[in-house]
Amino acid sequence: MDIQIERNVRVAMRDGVTLSADVYRPKEEGRYPAIVVRTPYLKTSKATFDNGSYFARHGFAVVYMDVRGRGDSEGEFKPYFNEGKDGYDSIEWAAAQPWCTGAVGTMGGSYLARIQWLTAITQPPSLKAMICSVTPSDPFVEWPTGVPTPHHLCWLHMVSGRVMQNVDVIDWENAYWHLPLATMDELTGRLSAEWREEIEHPQLDEYWERICYQTKFDRVDVPVMHVSGWYDDEQVGTPLNFIGMTKGAKSEFARENQKLLMGPWPHGINQSTKLGEIDFGPDSVIDLQGYQLRWFNHWLKGEDSGIMAEPSVRMFVMGENKWRDESQWPLANTEWTKFYLRSNGMANSRFGDGWLSTEQPPVDGEATADRFTYDPANPVPFITEPTSAQIGGPDDYSAIERRDDVLVYCTDVLEHDVEVSGPIRMELFASSSAVDTDFTVKLLDAWPNGFAQRLTDGLVRARFRDGMDKPSLIEPDKVYQYDVDCWNTSHVFKKGHRIRVEISSSAFPKYDRNLNTGAPLGKTAEMIVAKQTIYHEPEHASAIMLPIIPRK
């Protein structure tokens, strides 16, 4: 089908600001369902052209729009804060055009996905379906530290001004070490008002509530396709949104018409079969555009594309590297199994005596605990590239596990394959000599050749142990229970491998360093060393909860 493109179409918002859109549609006169894609990354890229052309050739009008304050659009760019109203106005504008049937869908990934949700909760009447890929969560869900992550400054720098900034010319590794956090932006040569404003709101409050959506699924009444990858550095939001919509959407219609697609992908989904040193096989890259087309053909054109007759969850099981269909997430046949931390008191490093057991510590056993020192001046590294394009992957942590400030717990060598598919959580009993500190948890696959493959991880900041809206310092040397969200995975630990858990107090620069002083977050440079204790006695039985899936 031949297409036509109208560039720099001006779309007026309710306050008079006009946004710039490129409209891709079939040349043949007629009315077509519309797909609205709103982006801060400029509508002029080759990927934008390719995607707009693809859907236009298949009978859709595609509206690619620069968000407020970016590219050719008027106004000031303030990440997320104007997107709900602007999204509503853009959808209703598209629906009213003479080339549109009145049915509108939205799509896009990352920032483009989160602003779909911020739009959906405003309930534009013409919105009929969404495709949300690698969706960021509400504030503090994926960075539970009270302050933005160091890599967030890289993103803010990239989208500062009206055009894309070159992040590769900044020495980010040096910048991330800068203290206090509030002035880190000085090292980029461009001060960031957004960075400094976010530092001023180090807990969930009214400032952040304006751009929250994950507590408002009861306002959303549209079918949604949720797409992400197990190594997406914002992965946690996608399964949460699928669960939130299947359980809490506005209507039974919406609750029953959700799709979840999870691949073995990073934030840049479906681009390569290989990530780091792991090759997930030829089937790991799919015809994603074709899958998305079937979705929009069904919901915007009313065609029977067959997609809604398929199970609601399609997921890639790593380790055995196969796709599988399921009816729900978490999976219906999950066997929630606690693996308890055990040692004789010396679990420090992979050369220590830590082990994992499904048996609780014996009541009559000798009480033991593991201890390590956390020095913010020498944090445990999180393996990642310096820019925000992708944070971490299936990296090898065997060298980092040589450190004494990393506690390592391992099962015996597995005598058969073990599948872990679902959300991962840790119940951690710990104390600290400090009034505030962090605890980190990492789940890994320990290969027979020594490769320690990171699967997923999580962090808790002690002052936020009761919630991001209820900060309070801790009492030194008092035992607290910390619940650590380690996100999700789907992975088969093969026979001969071992399940491994790491415990520490830093994962830098994925998260900022807790300076252990209890001072206002992001404002100071003073730091102290913390003495940490991890407990695994009967009354304080630290354990990681793994979703074990029975194997046929």
mmCIF file of C-alpha atoms in Angstrom, residues 430-439 461-466 471-480 482 516 518 532:
data_model
loop_
_atom_site.group_PDB
_atom_site.id
_atom_site.type_symbol
_atom_site.label_atom_id
_atom_site.label_comp_id
_atom_site.label_asym_id
_atom_site.label_seq_id
_atom_site.Cartn_x
_atom_site.Cartn_y
_atom_site.Cartn_z
ATOM 1 C CA ALA A 430 19.803 -7.537 59.439
ATOM 2 C CA SER A 431 21.296 -4.967 61.762
ATOM 3 C CA SER A 432 23.765 -2.155 61.226
ATOM 4 C CA SER A 433 25.999 0.056 63.309
ATOM 5 C CA ALA A 434 24.643 2.994 61.284
ATOM 6 C CA VAL A 435 21.351 4.895 61.539
ATOM 7 C CA ASP A 436 20.738 4.433 57.811
ATOM 8 C CA THR A 437 22.264 2.060 55.286
ATOM 9 C CA ASP A 438 21.430 -0.156 52.313
ATOM 10 C CA PHE A 439 21.139 -3.897 51.786
ATOM 11 C CA ARG A 461 17.274 1.563 51.925
ATOM 12 C CA ALA A 462 16.835 1.183 55.659
ATOM 13 C CA ARG A 463 15.049 4.489 56.220
ATOM 14 C CA PHE A 464 12.365 3.409 53.709
ATOM 15 C CA ARG A 465 11.798 -0.071 55.169
ATOM 16 C CA ASP A 466 8.156 0.844 55.967
ATOM 17 C CA PRO A 471 11.046 7.398 56.105
ATOM 18 C CA SER A 472 12.561 6.846 59.536
ATOM 19 C CA LEU A 473 16.083 6.133 60.685
ATOM 20 C CA ILE A 474 16.991 2.831 62.349
ATOM 21 C CA GLU A 475 18.391 2.109 65.773
ATOM 22 C CA PRO A 476 22.010 0.972 65.564
ATOM 23 C CA ASP A 477 22.562 -2.745 66.186
ATOM 24 C CA LYS A 478 18.826 -3.484 66.310
ATOM 25 C CA VAL A 479 17.565 -6.354 64.152
ATOM 26 C CA TYR A 480 15.025 -5.358 61.491
ATOM 27 C CA TYR A 482 13.696 -5.980 55.346
ATOM 28 C CA ASN A 516 25.382 5.754 56.367
ATOM 29 C CA GLY A 518 21.292 9.522 58.194
ATOM 30 C CA GLN A 532 26.569 -5.014 58.964
#
